[in-house]
Amino acid sequence: MDPLDFTELVDRYYPMLYRFALSLAHNEPDACDLTQHTFSVWASKGHTLRDATKVKSWLFTTLYREFISTRRHAQRWPQEEISAVEHELPSVAPAAIDPLGSSQVMAALQALDEAFRVPLVLFYLQEHSYDEIARILNVPIGTVMSRLSRGRQKLQQALTESNPEDSNIVRLPMRKAAGGPSHG
Amino acid sequence: MDRKQAQFILSALRPDAPEANEPMFAEALALVDSDPKLHAWWQAQQEFDRKIAAKLEGVPVPDDLRDRILAAPKIKPFPTQWRQRILLAVAALVALLCVAASFWNVGAPASAAMNRTVFTDNVMVALGTKGPQLAKLSTDHAEVKAWLKQQDAPVGQIPPKIVPMPSIGCQKYMVAGHVVSLICFNLANGHEAHLFMVEKGALTNPPSSNGPQYDSRNGWNMATWSDRTMSYVLATNGSMDDLKQLFSAG
């Protein structure tokens, strides 16, 4: 894609950027503002990006930074290793998701602590690998992996609680691990 | 890798994603194939992830958002063709000036030496909080040094106790007109060490040649020293005691 085709760029990315923004801002007007601002920054500075393959990450990074700077709340991202994730990892029976609407799933995501929500939403937008998410959020890869693991668990718990008649949780007994693949 | 580690790793793997071929995921997926319980968990998690992703994709986007974005005033960057022409013109001009300078034996003036504070401040920027970005990854010292030499970056003496440690990679920086080299190492204690090297003459006040001086900044423990021709900063995320051990006798 020609990186300078602004309309095509907007068409390709604005829905997922808006959904990411909505998960951050919790309301439509602020999410729209964040999305618009991101493209506005692109329009003025995007030409400085030399690698066209980085456009997507650039847009998500810009939106996230704008959110952080607007809110002026520096969320701390403590580094976590695999040994910190000591509890079991349950899985919700996927059928439990079917009756839920998109807005319910978004609400469940929005209810998560930001530290878990942001990497999880980027993950579920399915546009970014774990290392791209780490770069967007400027956190170590190990932290992203930990947040994805624990965030998914919290999301599953939230969805199960919001849908109590289907609490078919499969738990897998776990052993305590000695180390992990974190990088930092 | 045990079951828990495999679960942790697979939690970061998107359904049908290309990164599944990375060694870390491949190893976890191999365990999935041999562990029925893990296999059942993985199947359920993938389906869960696909469904959540589909629900997220179903979140409606305001009808007028696209039009509002496109209607906003925007500064158009130069078309690519023009940018390329301008860059080519600038490159040609620079080349012409270089040729002219060599013809008249003028040469570019050497960059003025910088204060050591400027150097260490830039080291801190390069380190950040997570460690520096590397241009070349290799566990082979010779390969790393060859890359730096190819980049006309200085390579000094690696402290003897680090020599047996595998390198992670290297990077080249420009600080106040001077080339700074970086080689990163994996230490035996599981921490990393980042060795920055600059020509001693690049500093107005190079560190002492009588052994390392120790300091801590921004969570990094650092040793600073010089030898006959080079100045060094070795930074580690390990403890100060571990750092000092790297320079102790015996």
Coordinates of C-alpha atoms in Angstrom, one line a residue:
Chain A
M1 CA 0.0 0.0 0.0
D2 CA 1.2 3.5 -0.7
P3 CA 1.8 4.9 2.7
L4 CA 0.8 8.3 1.6
D5 CA -2.7 7.4 0.6
F6 CA -4.4 9.0 3.5
T7 CA -8.0 7.9 2.7
E8 CA -6.9 4.3 2.3
L9 CA -5.0 4.4 5.5
V10 CA -8.0 5.8 7.3
D11 CA -10.3 3.2 5.8
R12 CA -8.0 0.4 6.8
Y13 CA -7.3 1.3 10.4
Y14 CA -9.9 3.7 11.8
P15 CA -12.3 1.0 13.0
M16 CA -9.7 -1.0 15.0
L17 CA -8.1 2.2 16.3
Y18 CA -11.5 3.4 17.4
R19 CA -12.2 0.1 19.2
F20 CA -8.8 0.3 20.9
A21 CA -9.6 3.9 21.8
L22 CA -13.0 2.9 23.2
S23 CA -11.4 0.3 25.4
L24 CA -9.1 3.0 26.8
A25 CA -11.4 6.0 27.1
H26 CA -14.6 4.1 28.0
N27 CA -16.8 6.5 26.1
E28 CA -17.5 7.2 22.5
P29 CA -16.7 11.0 22.2
D30 CA -13.3 10.6 23.7
A31 CA -12.6 7.5 21.6
C32 CA -13.6 9.4 18.5
D33 CA -11.3 12.3 19.6
L34 CA -8.4 10.0 20.2
T35 CA -8.9 8.3 16.8
Q36 CA -9.2 11.6 15.0
H37 CA -6.2 13.0 16.7
T38 CA -4.1 10.0 15.8
F39 CA -4.8 10.5 12.1
S40 CA -4.2 14.2 12.5
V41 CA -0.8 13.5 13.9
W42 CA -0.2 11.1 11.0
A43 CA -1.2 13.8 8.5
S44 CA 1.4 16.1 9.8
K45 CA 4.2 13.7 10.8
G46 CA 3.5 10.5 9.1
H47 CA 5.8 11.3 6.2
T48 CA 8.8 11.0 8.5
L49 CA 8.1 7.3 9.0
R50 CA 10.5 5.6 6.6
D51 CA 9.3 2.1 6.9
A52 CA 5.8 1.7 5.5
T53 CA 5.4 -1.6 7.3
K54 CA 5.5 0.2 10.6
V55 CA 2.5 2.4 9.9
K56 CA 0.1 0.2 11.9
S57 CA 2.3 0.1 15.0
W58 CA 2.9 3.8 14.6
L59 CA -0.8 4.6 14.6
F60 CA -1.5 2.4 17.7
T61 CA 1.5 3.8 19.5
T62 CA 0.5 7.4 18.8
L63 CA -3.0 6.8 19.9
Y64 CA -1.9 5.2 23.1
R65 CA 0.6 7.9 23.9
E66 CA -2.0 10.5 23.3
F67 CA -4.3 8.8 25.7
I68 CA -1.6 8.6 28.3
S69 CA -0.6 12.3 27.9
T70 CA -4.2 13.5 27.8
R71 CA -5.0 11.6 31.0
R72 CA -1.7 12.5 32.6
H73 CA -1.8 9.4 34.6
A74 CA 1.4 7.5 34.3
Q75 CA 0.4 3.9 34.7
R76 CA 3.2 1.9 36.2
W77 CA 4.0 -1.4 34.4
P78 CA 5.9 -3.5 36.9
Q79 CA 8.0 -6.1 35.3
E80 CA 6.6 -9.6 36.0
E81 CA 8.2 -12.9 35.4
I82 CA 6.5 -16.2 34.9
S83 CA 7.2 -17.1 38.5
A84 CA 4.8 -14.3 39.5
V85 CA 1.9 -16.0 37.8
E86 CA 1.4 -18.7 40.3
H87 CA -2.3 -19.4 40.1
E88 CA -4.0 -21.8 37.9
L89 CA -5.0 -20.7 34.4
P90 CA -8.6 -21.6 33.9
S91 CA -10.4 -21.6 30.6
V92 CA -14.0 -20.7 30.1
A93 CA -16.0 -23.0 27.9
P94 CA -16.0 -21.0 24.7
A95 CA -19.7 -21.6 24.2
A96 CA -20.2 -19.3 27.2
I97 CA -19.2 -16.4 24.9
D98 CA -21.8 -17.0 22.2
P99 CA -24.8 -15.4 23.9
L100 CA -22.9 -12.3 24.8
G101 CA -23.1 -9.2 22.7
S102 CA -20.1 -7.2 21.5
S103 CA -21.0 -4.4 23.9
Q104 CA -21.0 -6.9 26.8
V105 CA -17.5 -8.1 25.8
M106 CA -16.3 -4.6 25.4
A107 CA -17.8 -3.7 28.8
A108 CA -16.0 -6.7 30.4
L109 CA -12.7 -5.6 28.8
Q110 CA -13.3 -2.0 30.0
A111 CA -13.8 -3.2 33.5
L112 CA -10.4 -4.8 33.6
D113 CA -7.5 -2.9 35.1
E114 CA -5.7 -0.9 32.4
A115 CA -2.5 -2.8 32.9
F116 CA -4.3 -5.9 31.6
R117 CA -6.9 -4.3 29.4
V118 CA -4.5 -2.5 27.0
P119 CA -2.4 -5.4 25.9
L120 CA -5.4 -7.7 25.8
V121 CA -7.4 -5.4 23.5
L122 CA -4.3 -5.1 21.2
F123 CA -4.1 -8.8 21.3
Y124 CA -7.7 -9.4 20.4
L125 CA -7.6 -6.8 17.6
Q126 CA -5.4 -9.5 16.1
E127 CA -3.2 -7.0 14.3
H128 CA -0.2 -7.2 16.6
S129 CA 2.1 -9.9 17.8
Y130 CA 3.3 -10.0 21.4
D131 CA 6.5 -8.2 20.6
E132 CA 4.7 -5.5 18.6
I133 CA 2.5 -5.0 21.6
A134 CA 5.6 -4.6 23.8
R135 CA 6.9 -2.0 21.5
I136 CA 3.6 -0.1 21.3
L137 CA 3.4 0.0 25.1
N138 CA 7.1 0.3 25.6
V139 CA 7.3 -2.5 28.1
P140 CA 9.4 -5.7 28.2
I141 CA 8.1 -8.7 26.3
G142 CA 7.9 -10.7 29.5
T143 CA 5.6 -8.1 31.0
V144 CA 3.3 -8.3 27.9
M145 CA 3.2 -12.1 28.1
S146 CA 2.4 -12.0 31.8
R147 CA -0.3 -9.4 31.3
L148 CA -1.9 -11.3 28.4
S149 CA -1.9 -14.5 30.5
R150 CA -3.4 -12.9 33.6
G151 CA -5.6 -10.5 31.7
R152 CA -7.2 -13.3 29.8
Q153 CA -7.8 -15.1 33.1
K154 CA -9.5 -12.0 34.6
L155 CA -11.6 -11.6 31.5
Q156 CA -12.7 -15.1 31.7
Q157 CA -13.7 -14.6 35.3
A158 CA -15.6 -11.4 34.5
L159 CA -17.5 -13.1 31.7
T160 CA -18.3 -16.1 33.8
E161 CA -19.6 -13.9 36.6
S162 CA -21.7 -11.9 34.1
N163 CA -23.1 -15.2 32.8
P164 CA -23.5 -17.3 35.9
E165 CA -25.7 -20.0 34.4
D166 CA -22.8 -21.1 32.3
S167 CA -19.9 -21.5 34.7
N168 CA -18.4 -24.5 32.9
I169 CA -14.8 -23.8 33.8
V170 CA -12.1 -26.3 33.1
R171 CA -9.2 -26.0 35.5
L172 CA -5.9 -27.5 34.7
P173 CA -3.7 -28.4 37.7
M174 CA -0.4 -26.6 37.5
R175 CA 3.1 -27.0 38.9
K176 CA 5.1 -24.0 40.0
A177 CA 7.6 -23.0 37.4
A178 CA 11.2 -22.2 38.0
G179 CA 11.7 -19.7 35.2
G180 CA 10.4 -18.2 32.0
P181 CA 11.1 -16.6 28.7
S182 CA 10.9 -13.0 29.9
H183 CA 13.3 -10.5 28.4
G184 CA 14.4 -7.4 29.9
Chain B
M1 CA 9.5 -26.5 29.4
D2 CA 6.7 -27.7 31.7
R3 CA 3.0 -27.4 31.2
K4 CA 2.7 -24.1 33.1
Q5 CA 5.4 -22.5 31.1
A6 CA 3.8 -23.7 27.9
Q7 CA 0.5 -22.2 29.0
F8 CA 2.2 -18.9 29.8
I9 CA 3.9 -18.8 26.4
L10 CA 0.9 -19.8 24.4
S11 CA -1.2 -17.1 26.1
A12 CA 0.7 -14.7 23.9
L13 CA 0.1 -16.5 20.7
R14 CA -2.7 -15.2 18.5
P15 CA -4.8 -17.8 16.7
D16 CA -3.4 -18.6 13.2
A17 CA -0.5 -16.2 13.7
P18 CA 2.8 -16.4 11.8
E19 CA 4.8 -16.1 15.1
A20 CA 3.8 -19.7 15.8
N21 CA 6.9 -20.7 14.0
E22 CA 9.2 -18.9 16.5
P23 CA 11.2 -21.4 18.6
M24 CA 9.5 -20.4 21.9
F25 CA 6.0 -21.1 20.5
A26 CA 7.1 -24.1 18.5
E27 CA 8.4 -25.7 21.7
A28 CA 5.2 -25.0 23.6
L29 CA 3.1 -26.3 20.7
A30 CA 5.2 -29.5 20.6
L31 CA 4.3 -30.0 24.3
V32 CA 0.6 -29.5 23.4
D33 CA 0.9 -32.4 21.0
S34 CA 2.2 -34.7 23.7
D35 CA 0.0 -33.6 26.6
P36 CA -3.8 -34.3 26.3
K37 CA -4.8 -32.0 29.1
L38 CA -2.7 -29.2 27.7
H39 CA -4.1 -29.9 24.3
A40 CA -7.7 -29.6 25.6
W41 CA -6.8 -26.3 27.3
W42 CA -5.2 -25.0 24.2
Q43 CA -8.1 -25.9 22.0
A44 CA -10.5 -24.2 24.4
Q45 CA -8.3 -21.1 24.7
Q46 CA -7.9 -20.7 20.9
E47 CA -11.7 -20.9 20.5
F48 CA -12.2 -18.5 23.3
D49 CA -9.7 -16.1 21.7
R50 CA -11.3 -16.3 18.3
K51 CA -14.7 -15.6 19.8
I52 CA -13.6 -12.6 21.8
A53 CA -11.8 -11.3 18.7
A54 CA -15.0 -11.7 16.7
K55 CA -17.0 -9.9 19.4
L56 CA -14.5 -7.1 19.5
E57 CA -14.7 -6.8 15.7
G58 CA -18.4 -6.4 16.1
V59 CA -18.2 -3.3 18.3
P60 CA -19.9 -0.7 16.2
V61 CA -17.9 2.3 15.0
P62 CA -19.8 5.7 14.8
D63 CA -21.2 6.3 11.4
D64 CA -19.6 9.7 10.9
L65 CA -16.2 9.1 12.3
R66 CA -14.6 8.3 9.0
D67 CA -16.0 11.5 7.4
R68 CA -14.8 13.5 10.4
I69 CA -11.3 12.1 10.1
L70 CA -11.1 12.8 6.4
A71 CA -12.6 16.2 6.7
A72 CA -10.0 17.4 9.2
P73 CA -7.4 19.6 7.7
K74 CA -4.2 17.8 7.0
I75 CA -0.8 18.7 5.9
K76 CA 0.2 16.7 2.8
P77 CA 3.7 15.3 2.9
F78 CA 5.8 15.6 -0.2
P79 CA 5.0 13.0 -2.8
T80 CA 7.4 10.1 -2.6
Q81 CA 8.9 10.9 -6.0
W82 CA 9.7 14.5 -4.9
R83 CA 11.1 13.4 -1.6
Q84 CA 13.4 11.0 -3.4
R85 CA 14.6 13.7 -5.8
I86 CA 15.3 16.0 -2.9
L87 CA 17.2 13.4 -1.0
L88 CA 19.2 12.5 -4.1
A89 CA 19.9 16.2 -4.7
V90 CA 21.1 16.6 -1.1
A91 CA 23.2 13.4 -1.3
A92 CA 24.8 14.7 -4.5
L93 CA 25.6 18.0 -2.9
V94 CA 27.1 16.3 0.1
A95 CA 29.2 14.1 -2.2
L96 CA 30.3 17.2 -4.2
L97 CA 31.4 19.0 -1.0
C98 CA 33.3 16.0 0.2
V99 CA 35.1 15.7 -3.2
A100 CA 35.8 19.5 -3.1
A101 CA 37.1 19.3 0.5
S102 CA 39.5 16.4 -0.3
F103 CA 40.7 18.3 -3.4
W104 CA 41.6 21.3 -1.4
N105 CA 42.8 19.2 1.4
V106 CA 40.5 21.1 3.8
G107 CA 38.7 18.1 5.4
A108 CA 36.0 18.3 7.9
P109 CA 37.0 19.7 11.2
A110 CA 37.3 17.0 13.9
S111 CA 34.4 17.1 16.4
A112 CA 35.3 18.9 19.6
A113 CA 35.8 16.7 22.6
M114 CA 32.7 16.4 24.8
N115 CA 32.4 16.5 28.5
R116 CA 32.1 13.1 30.1
T117 CA 28.7 14.0 31.5
V118 CA 27.4 14.4 27.9
F119 CA 28.7 10.9 27.2
T120 CA 27.2 9.3 30.3
D121 CA 23.9 11.1 29.8
N122 CA 23.7 9.7 26.3
V123 CA 24.5 6.2 27.7
M124 CA 21.6 6.5 30.1
V125 CA 19.3 7.5 27.2
A126 CA 20.5 4.5 25.2
L127 CA 19.9 2.2 28.1
G128 CA 16.5 3.5 28.9
T129 CA 14.7 1.3 31.4
K130 CA 14.8 -2.0 29.5
G131 CA 18.2 -1.9 27.9
P132 CA 19.4 -0.7 24.6
Q133 CA 18.1 -1.5 21.1
L134 CA 20.7 -3.5 19.2
A135 CA 21.5 -3.3 15.5
K136 CA 23.3 -6.6 15.3
L137 CA 22.5 -9.7 17.3
S138 CA 25.1 -12.4 17.8
T139 CA 26.5 -14.5 20.6
D140 CA 29.9 -14.6 18.9
H141 CA 32.3 -11.9 20.0
A142 CA 34.3 -12.0 16.8
E143 CA 31.1 -11.4 14.7
V144 CA 30.1 -8.5 16.9
K145 CA 33.5 -6.9 16.7
A146 CA 33.7 -7.4 13.0
W147 CA 30.3 -5.7 12.6
L148 CA 31.5 -2.7 14.6
K149 CA 34.7 -2.4 12.7
Q150 CA 32.8 -2.5 9.5
Q151 CA 30.8 0.4 10.8
D152 CA 34.1 2.3 11.7
A153 CA 33.1 2.1 15.3
P154 CA 35.9 1.7 18.0
V155 CA 36.4 -1.5 19.7
G156 CA 38.5 -1.5 22.9
Q157 CA 39.5 -4.1 25.4
I158 CA 36.7 -6.2 26.9
P159 CA 37.2 -6.7 30.7
P160 CA 38.8 -10.2 31.1
K161 CA 36.0 -11.6 33.2
I162 CA 33.4 -10.7 30.6
V163 CA 35.4 -12.3 27.7
P164 CA 34.1 -15.8 28.4
M165 CA 30.5 -14.6 28.5
P166 CA 28.4 -14.8 25.3
S167 CA 27.5 -11.6 23.7
I168 CA 23.9 -10.6 22.9
G169 CA 24.7 -8.1 20.1
C170 CA 26.0 -4.6 19.4
Q171 CA 25.1 -1.1 18.3
K172 CA 26.8 2.0 17.0
Y173 CA 25.8 5.5 18.2
M174 CA 26.9 9.1 17.3
V175 CA 27.3 11.3 20.4
A176 CA 28.3 14.9 19.8
G177 CA 30.0 13.9 16.6
H178 CA 31.9 11.0 18.1
V179 CA 31.3 7.3 17.4
V180 CA 30.3 5.2 20.4
S181 CA 30.3 1.4 20.3
L182 CA 28.1 -0.8 22.4
I183 CA 28.5 -4.5 23.0
C184 CA 26.0 -6.3 25.3
F185 CA 26.7 -9.6 27.1
N186 CA 24.8 -12.2 29.0
L187 CA 26.4 -12.6 32.4
A188 CA 26.6 -15.9 34.2
N189 CA 24.2 -14.6 36.9
G190 CA 21.4 -14.2 34.4
H191 CA 21.8 -10.4 34.2
E192 CA 23.0 -8.4 31.2
A193 CA 26.0 -6.1 30.9
H194 CA 26.2 -3.3 28.4
L195 CA 29.7 -2.1 27.5
F196 CA 29.9 1.4 25.9
M197 CA 33.2 2.4 24.3
V198 CA 34.4 5.7 23.0
E199 CA 37.9 7.0 21.9
K200 CA 39.5 8.5 25.0
G201 CA 40.3 11.7 23.0
A202 CA 36.6 12.2 22.5
L203 CA 36.2 13.2 26.1
T204 CA 37.6 16.4 27.7
N205 CA 37.7 14.7 31.1
P206 CA 38.0 10.9 30.5
P207 CA 37.5 8.6 33.4
S208 CA 40.5 7.5 35.5
S209 CA 42.9 4.9 34.1
N210 CA 43.5 3.6 37.6
G211 CA 40.6 1.2 37.6
P212 CA 36.9 1.5 37.5
Q213 CA 34.8 4.1 39.3
Y214 CA 31.3 2.9 40.3
D215 CA 28.0 4.7 40.2
S216 CA 24.3 4.0 40.1
R217 CA 21.7 5.8 37.9
N218 CA 18.2 5.1 36.9
G219 CA 18.3 1.5 38.2
W220 CA 21.6 0.8 36.4
N221 CA 24.8 0.0 38.2
M222 CA 27.8 1.3 36.2
A223 CA 31.6 1.1 36.1
T224 CA 33.5 3.8 34.3
W225 CA 37.2 3.6 33.4
S226 CA 39.7 4.4 30.7
D227 CA 42.8 2.6 29.3
R228 CA 45.5 4.1 27.1
T229 CA 43.3 4.9 24.1
M230 CA 39.7 4.2 25.1
S231 CA 37.1 5.1 27.7
Y232 CA 34.4 2.7 28.8
V233 CA 31.1 2.5 30.7
L234 CA 29.9 -0.9 31.7
A235 CA 26.2 -0.9 32.9
T236 CA 24.4 -3.8 34.3
N237 CA 20.9 -4.5 35.7
G238 CA 22.6 -6.8 38.2
S239 CA 23.8 -5.8 41.7
M240 CA 26.7 -3.5 42.4
D241 CA 28.5 -6.4 44.1
D242 CA 28.1 -8.5 41.0
L243 CA 29.5 -5.6 39.0
K244 CA 32.5 -5.2 41.2
Q245 CA 33.2 -8.9 41.0
L246 CA 33.7 -8.4 37.3
F247 CA 36.7 -6.3 38.0
S248 CA 38.1 -8.0 41.1
A249 CA 41.3 -9.9 41.0
G250 CA 41.2 -13.7 41.0

